[in-house]
Amino acid sequence: MTDHTPTVLSIAGADPYGGAGIQADLKSIHALGGYALTCVTALTAQNSQGVRCVYPTSADCLAQQLHALLTDLKVDAVKIGMLANAELIEVVAEILSQYSLNNIVLDTPFISSSGHPLLEASAIQILKQRLFPKVTVITPNLPELNYLLNRNSDNAFQATDAEMAAIGQAFFKLGAKAIVVKGGHAHSTAQVTDTLLQPESEAVSFTSPRIHTQHTHGTGCSFSSAIACLLAKGQPLPQAVKNAKQQMHQWLTHSESLQLRYHQPQSTRREPLKHLST
Ligand code: PLP
């Protein structure tokens, strides 16, 4: 345990609806006893129905936000979320090296559940080249993993041990040091397994009962920032992943209950998670 409040820098998009991006990270980090610093990569317009539009921050604006914080404070961990375009990826890659940051969790949101792009397709290569080798852990879900590795597979695939090992090798070849494969999209109904892959260790699987909810808006953001916060508190990676998953299980069982102004079909409405403190 450290003698100061652990600081987590979230570099992510802003969600005015409060369920994803910077806003999810703030709630997740504060619920776990960290202090969240936030640098905004994009403004979005969105609500319970989905993302309407995205306005990326300029590269200069993002760089200024980062320098202002990093010249002032010691940062214990970093969570990287939506990056919007190649220019912003370059800014983040430079900053990670310049300030020798560690405990870096890279989430890889490319497209919102409502179908809106969160990263330009042409920037994927740059993301892999510039950020994969610099981060502590990458947290793709199954569709993101297929996209990153150009896998021609069903997005709800259930990997065998051999397939999982091959997925790990493909990421390690790209310079990744660790990956958490999030299994929430897999066909299995009763349980969800997330798998931590590291080059020198056996794969570690974390399984929990599946929670049947449509209120999953921002779960990737909340999970990655929870891992970052637990790393900032000094937990080793396997323990941080295990505890973040347990925390997510609890958060997913409680969504906010917001009153809508107009009738919206229940099926399209996705409420933010309730980030209860432990
Ligand atoms: N908005 C922002 C700023 C995000 O970072 C994300 C996901 O990372 C989303 C929206 C999409 O959230 P979801 O697809 O869970 O609704």
Tab-separated table of C-alpha atoms and ligand atoms in Angstrom:
chain	number	residue	atom	x	y	z
A	1	MET	CA	0.000	0.000	0.000
A	2	THR	CA	1.291	3.478	-0.898
A	3	ASP	CA	1.218	6.517	1.423
A	4	HIS	CA	-0.452	8.778	-1.134
A	5	THR	CA	-3.720	8.534	-3.058
A	6	PRO	CA	-2.902	6.419	-6.120
A	7	THR	CA	-3.305	8.490	-9.282
A	8	VAL	CA	-4.655	7.072	-12.533
A	9	LEU	CA	-4.483	9.094	-15.720
A	10	SER	CA	-7.376	8.341	-18.056
A	11	ILE	CA	-6.769	9.295	-21.696
A	12	ALA	CA	-10.153	8.764	-23.304
A	13	GLY	CA	-13.243	10.200	-24.949
A	14	ALA	CA	-15.935	12.122	-23.067
A	15	ASP	CA	-19.430	10.642	-22.811
A	16	PRO	CA	-21.982	13.276	-21.742
A	17	TYR	CA	-24.410	10.445	-20.921
A	18	GLY	CA	-21.970	9.440	-18.176
A	19	GLY	CA	-21.689	5.711	-18.826
A	20	ALA	CA	-18.529	5.274	-20.907
A	21	GLY	CA	-15.163	6.908	-21.574
A	22	ILE	CA	-13.781	9.516	-19.180
A	23	GLN	CA	-16.954	9.541	-17.094
A	24	ALA	CA	-16.942	5.754	-16.560
A	25	ASP	CA	-13.246	5.884	-15.724
A	26	LEU	CA	-13.786	8.619	-13.128
A	27	LYS	CA	-16.467	6.576	-11.377
A	28	SER	CA	-14.556	3.330	-11.569
A	29	ILE	CA	-11.273	4.813	-10.285
A	30	HIS	CA	-12.890	6.751	-7.456
A	31	ALA	CA	-14.980	3.734	-6.386
A	32	LEU	CA	-11.720	1.808	-5.996
A	33	GLY	CA	-10.017	4.505	-3.951
A	34	GLY	CA	-7.838	6.061	-6.637
A	35	TYR	CA	-7.683	9.642	-7.879
A	36	ALA	CA	-8.561	10.088	-11.573
A	37	LEU	CA	-6.771	12.574	-13.792
A	38	THR	CA	-8.418	12.935	-17.201
A	39	CYS	CA	-7.205	13.995	-20.637
A	40	VAL	CA	-9.941	14.168	-23.246
A	41	THR	CA	-9.278	12.744	-26.718
A	42	ALA	CA	-12.711	13.479	-28.131
A	43	LEU	CA	-16.062	15.008	-27.325
A	44	THR	CA	-19.034	12.880	-28.251
A	45	ALA	CA	-22.780	13.386	-28.369
A	46	GLN	CA	-24.578	10.281	-27.081
A	47	ASN	CA	-27.378	9.043	-24.853
A	48	SER	CA	-29.097	5.828	-23.785
A	49	GLN	CA	-29.658	4.980	-27.475
A	50	GLY	CA	-26.067	5.306	-28.676
A	51	VAL	CA	-23.383	7.600	-30.094
A	52	ARG	CA	-24.541	10.344	-32.480
A	53	CYS	CA	-21.257	12.039	-33.336
A	54	VAL	CA	-17.609	12.317	-32.353
A	55	TYR	CA	-15.373	15.418	-32.350
A	56	PRO	CA	-11.699	14.477	-31.817
A	57	THR	CA	-9.538	16.865	-29.816
A	58	SER	CA	-6.652	18.464	-31.744
A	59	ALA	CA	-3.238	16.848	-31.272
A	60	ASP	CA	-1.963	20.075	-29.704
A	61	CYS	CA	-4.846	20.221	-27.229
A	62	LEU	CA	-4.271	16.616	-26.115
A	63	ALA	CA	-0.509	17.192	-25.807
A	64	GLN	CA	-1.102	20.345	-23.716
A	65	GLN	CA	-3.484	18.502	-21.372
A	66	LEU	CA	-0.972	15.698	-20.881
A	67	HIS	CA	2.056	17.946	-20.363
A	68	ALA	CA	0.122	20.125	-17.883
A	69	LEU	CA	-0.590	17.111	-15.669
A	70	LEU	CA	2.619	15.153	-16.150
A	71	THR	CA	4.936	18.073	-15.426
A	72	ASP	CA	3.032	18.566	-12.184
A	73	LEU	CA	2.084	15.180	-10.750
A	74	LYS	CA	3.415	11.684	-10.374
A	75	VAL	CA	1.084	9.320	-12.152
A	76	ASP	CA	0.864	5.735	-10.836
A	77	ALA	CA	-1.043	4.182	-13.741
A	78	VAL	CA	-2.528	5.102	-17.097
A	79	LYS	CA	-5.681	3.909	-18.798
A	80	ILE	CA	-5.920	4.574	-22.537
A	81	GLY	CA	-9.332	4.352	-24.165
A	82	MET	CA	-10.784	5.914	-27.307
A	83	LEU	CA	-8.062	7.535	-29.394
A	84	ALA	CA	-10.066	8.595	-32.476
A	85	ASN	CA	-7.206	8.938	-34.997
A	86	ALA	CA	-3.524	8.369	-35.810
A	87	GLU	CA	-2.430	11.872	-34.783
A	88	LEU	CA	-3.694	11.352	-31.233
A	89	ILE	CA	-2.069	7.914	-31.052
A	90	GLU	CA	1.261	9.545	-31.961
A	91	VAL	CA	0.845	12.142	-29.208
A	92	VAL	CA	0.140	9.456	-26.605
A	93	ALA	CA	3.035	7.255	-27.774
A	94	GLU	CA	5.464	10.187	-27.465
A	95	ILE	CA	4.218	11.118	-24.015
A	96	LEU	CA	4.452	7.565	-22.643
A	97	SER	CA	8.141	7.480	-23.579
A	98	GLN	CA	8.964	11.042	-22.588
A	99	TYR	CA	7.634	10.661	-19.044
A	100	SER	CA	8.626	6.975	-18.615
A	101	LEU	CA	5.127	6.042	-17.536
A	102	ASN	CA	4.288	2.528	-16.404
A	103	ASN	CA	1.241	0.457	-15.355
A	104	ILE	CA	-0.393	1.281	-18.675
A	105	VAL	CA	-3.677	-0.378	-19.625
A	106	LEU	CA	-4.704	-0.075	-23.284
A	107	ASP	CA	-8.363	-0.619	-24.037
A	108	THR	CA	-9.094	-0.797	-27.747
A	109	PRO	CA	-12.558	0.544	-28.522
A	110	PHE	CA	-12.987	0.808	-32.322
A	111	ILE	CA	-16.710	0.996	-32.657
A	112	SER	CA	-19.531	1.685	-30.185
A	113	SER	CA	-22.213	-0.942	-29.583
A	114	SER	CA	-24.551	1.380	-31.471
A	115	GLY	CA	-22.239	1.146	-34.505
A	116	HIS	CA	-20.410	4.497	-34.413
A	117	PRO	CA	-16.640	4.395	-35.190
A	118	LEU	CA	-14.437	5.484	-32.266
A	119	LEU	CA	-11.125	5.059	-34.122
A	120	GLU	CA	-10.402	5.703	-37.814
A	121	ALA	CA	-9.846	2.371	-39.573
A	122	SER	CA	-6.607	3.697	-41.102
A	123	ALA	CA	-5.164	4.233	-37.604
A	124	ILE	CA	-5.245	0.564	-36.526
A	125	GLN	CA	-1.761	-0.145	-37.875
A	126	ILE	CA	-0.330	2.886	-36.036
A	127	LEU	CA	-2.053	1.772	-32.829
A	128	LYS	CA	-0.350	-1.614	-33.076
A	129	GLN	CA	3.075	-0.259	-34.025
A	130	ARG	CA	3.249	2.699	-31.689
A	131	LEU	CA	1.346	1.601	-28.597
A	132	PHE	CA	1.390	-2.193	-28.292
A	133	PRO	CA	5.082	-2.367	-27.310
A	134	LYS	CA	4.722	0.497	-24.826
A	135	VAL	CA	1.857	-0.718	-22.652
A	136	THR	CA	1.610	-3.139	-19.718
A	137	VAL	CA	-1.569	-4.876	-20.810
A	138	ILE	CA	-4.110	-4.727	-23.648
A	139	THR	CA	-7.781	-5.576	-22.980
A	140	PRO	CA	-9.578	-6.504	-26.242
A	141	ASN	CA	-13.006	-8.100	-26.390
A	142	LEU	CA	-13.568	-10.820	-29.003
A	143	PRO	CA	-14.701	-8.582	-31.908
A	144	GLU	CA	-11.774	-6.210	-31.228
A	145	LEU	CA	-9.357	-9.128	-31.032
A	146	ASN	CA	-10.559	-10.492	-34.406
A	147	TYR	CA	-10.169	-7.045	-35.939
A	148	LEU	CA	-6.700	-6.432	-34.473
A	149	LEU	CA	-5.372	-9.814	-35.618
A	150	ASN	CA	-7.275	-9.889	-38.941
A	151	ARG	CA	-8.890	-13.121	-37.761
A	152	ASN	CA	-11.658	-14.435	-39.927
A	153	SER	CA	-13.610	-15.809	-37.008
A	154	ASP	CA	-17.068	-15.520	-35.539
A	155	ASN	CA	-17.093	-12.700	-32.953
A	156	ALA	CA	-18.690	-15.040	-30.416
A	157	PHE	CA	-16.017	-17.721	-30.685
A	158	GLN	CA	-15.051	-19.895	-27.736
A	159	ALA	CA	-11.285	-20.396	-27.992
A	160	THR	CA	-9.689	-23.755	-27.296
A	161	ASP	CA	-6.484	-23.691	-25.218
A	162	ALA	CA	-4.441	-24.054	-28.423
A	163	GLU	CA	-6.291	-21.164	-30.101
A	164	MET	CA	-5.793	-19.020	-27.021
A	165	ALA	CA	-2.061	-19.758	-27.058
A	166	ALA	CA	-1.926	-18.793	-30.763
A	167	ILE	CA	-3.771	-15.542	-30.030
A	168	GLY	CA	-1.207	-14.781	-27.335
A	169	GLN	CA	1.673	-15.476	-29.718
A	170	ALA	CA	0.148	-13.188	-32.368
A	171	PHE	CA	-0.050	-10.330	-29.846
A	172	PHE	CA	3.448	-10.973	-28.469
A	173	LYS	CA	4.807	-10.790	-32.031
A	174	LEU	CA	3.321	-7.295	-32.209
A	175	GLY	CA	5.262	-6.345	-29.078
A	176	ALA	CA	2.473	-6.792	-26.524
A	177	LYS	CA	3.582	-7.767	-23.012
A	178	ALA	CA	0.235	-9.030	-21.724
A	179	ILE	CA	-3.332	-9.342	-22.959
A	180	VAL	CA	-6.619	-9.873	-21.211
A	181	VAL	CA	-8.982	-11.539	-23.672
A	182	LYS	CA	-12.468	-10.571	-22.515
A	183	GLY	CA	-14.866	-13.431	-23.193
A	184	GLY	CA	-18.159	-11.609	-22.665
A	185	HIS	CA	-19.134	-11.898	-26.358
A	186	ALA	CA	-18.596	-15.699	-26.446
A	187	HIS	CA	-21.511	-18.067	-27.104
A	188	SER	CA	-21.388	-19.663	-23.644
A	189	THR	CA	-24.431	-18.637	-21.687
A	190	ALA	CA	-23.836	-19.686	-18.096
A	191	GLN	CA	-20.356	-18.303	-17.510
A	192	VAL	CA	-17.953	-15.672	-18.806
A	193	THR	CA	-14.221	-16.326	-18.897
A	194	ASP	CA	-11.553	-13.656	-19.267
A	195	THR	CA	-8.032	-14.922	-19.956
A	196	LEU	CA	-4.732	-13.277	-19.068
A	197	LEU	CA	-1.931	-14.164	-21.515
A	198	GLN	CA	1.726	-13.375	-20.784
A	199	PRO	CA	4.776	-14.604	-22.731
A	200	GLU	CA	6.596	-16.378	-19.910
A	201	SER	CA	3.598	-17.679	-17.960
A	202	GLU	CA	0.737	-20.121	-18.285
A	203	ALA	CA	-2.562	-18.569	-19.379
A	204	VAL	CA	-4.689	-17.632	-16.374
A	205	SER	CA	-8.480	-17.834	-16.725
A	206	PHE	CA	-10.957	-15.955	-14.587
A	207	THR	CA	-14.523	-17.222	-14.752
A	208	SER	CA	-17.702	-15.742	-13.308
A	209	PRO	CA	-21.419	-16.432	-13.761
A	210	ARG	CA	-22.849	-14.513	-16.749
A	211	ILE	CA	-25.097	-11.608	-15.809
A	212	HIS	CA	-27.944	-11.299	-18.290
A	213	THR	CA	-28.306	-7.562	-18.776
A	214	GLN	CA	-28.503	-5.169	-21.704
A	215	HIS	CA	-27.014	-2.448	-19.512
A	216	THR	CA	-23.432	-2.972	-20.606
A	217	HIS	CA	-22.704	0.555	-21.834
A	218	GLY	CA	-19.118	1.426	-20.956
A	219	THR	CA	-18.197	-1.922	-19.378
A	220	GLY	CA	-14.896	-2.075	-21.299
A	221	CYS	CA	-13.995	1.396	-20.004
A	222	SER	CA	-14.914	0.554	-16.412
A	223	PHE	CA	-12.978	-2.731	-16.477
A	224	SER	CA	-9.777	-1.289	-17.964
A	225	SER	CA	-9.750	1.677	-15.587
A	226	ALA	CA	-10.383	-0.681	-12.644
A	227	ILE	CA	-7.316	-2.732	-13.664
A	228	ALA	CA	-5.275	0.493	-13.971
A	229	CYS	CA	-6.394	1.646	-10.522
A	230	LEU	CA	-5.520	-1.682	-8.882
A	231	LEU	CA	-2.089	-1.615	-10.573
A	232	ALA	CA	-1.674	1.933	-9.227
A	233	LYS	CA	-2.412	0.549	-5.765
A	234	GLY	CA	0.490	-1.862	-6.174
A	235	GLN	CA	-1.310	-5.100	-7.071
A	236	PRO	CA	0.515	-7.455	-9.460
A	237	LEU	CA	-1.201	-7.811	-12.864
A	238	PRO	CA	-2.923	-11.209	-12.282
A	239	GLN	CA	-4.349	-10.019	-8.987
A	240	ALA	CA	-5.445	-6.685	-10.480
A	241	VAL	CA	-7.263	-8.476	-13.327
A	242	LYS	CA	-8.912	-10.931	-10.940
A	243	ASN	CA	-10.109	-8.185	-8.594
A	244	ALA	CA	-11.234	-5.897	-11.438
A	245	LYS	CA	-13.319	-8.750	-12.823
A	246	GLN	CA	-14.939	-9.368	-9.432
A	247	GLN	CA	-15.652	-5.667	-9.187
A	248	MET	CA	-17.218	-5.637	-12.672
A	249	HIS	CA	-19.425	-8.555	-11.694
A	250	GLN	CA	-20.784	-6.495	-8.836
A	251	TRP	CA	-21.156	-3.309	-10.922
A	252	LEU	CA	-22.951	-5.178	-13.720
A	253	THR	CA	-25.616	-6.370	-11.290
A	254	HIS	CA	-26.538	-2.745	-10.530
A	255	SER	CA	-27.359	-0.284	-13.291
A	256	GLU	CA	-28.637	3.246	-12.723
A	257	SER	CA	-32.365	3.766	-13.108
A	258	LEU	CA	-32.721	7.011	-15.046
A	259	GLN	CA	-36.032	8.507	-15.987
A	260	LEU	CA	-36.345	9.152	-19.713
A	261	ARG	CA	-38.005	12.262	-21.052
A	262	TYR	CA	-39.641	10.499	-23.983
A	263	HIS	CA	-40.686	6.913	-24.390
A	264	GLN	CA	-37.821	4.876	-25.809
A	265	PRO	CA	-38.176	1.177	-26.624
A	266	GLN	CA	-36.814	-0.801	-23.663
A	267	SER	CA	-34.771	-2.948	-26.019
A	268	THR	CA	-32.639	-0.038	-27.265
A	269	ARG	CA	-32.057	1.605	-23.907
A	270	ARG	CA	-28.744	0.993	-22.161
A	271	GLU	CA	-28.253	2.424	-18.731
A	272	PRO	CA	-24.930	3.260	-17.097
A	273	LEU	CA	-23.484	0.933	-14.470
A	274	LYS	CA	-23.745	1.905	-10.819
A	275	HIS	CA	-20.154	2.105	-9.580
A	276	LEU	CA	-20.605	1.102	-5.957
A	277	SER	CA	-17.564	1.392	-3.708
A	278	THR	CA	-16.248	-1.768	-2.140
B	1	PLP	N1	-18.177	6.590	-25.933
B	1	PLP	C1	-16.937	6.595	-25.502
B	1	PLP	C2	-16.280	7.900	-25.210
B	1	PLP	C3	-16.256	5.383	-25.337
B	1	PLP	O1	-14.981	5.369	-24.896
B	1	PLP	C4	-16.905	4.162	-25.620
B	1	PLP	C5	-16.234	2.879	-25.449
B	1	PLP	O2	-15.088	2.788	-25.131
B	1	PLP	C6	-18.203	4.216	-26.084
B	1	PLP	C7	-18.812	5.444	-26.212
B	1	PLP	C8	-18.971	2.990	-26.440
B	1	PLP	O3	-19.548	2.422	-25.369
B	1	PLP	P1	-20.518	1.192	-25.568
B	1	PLP	O4	-20.221	0.580	-26.875
B	1	PLP	O5	-20.212	0.318	-24.433
B	1	PLP	O6	-21.894	1.752	-25.508
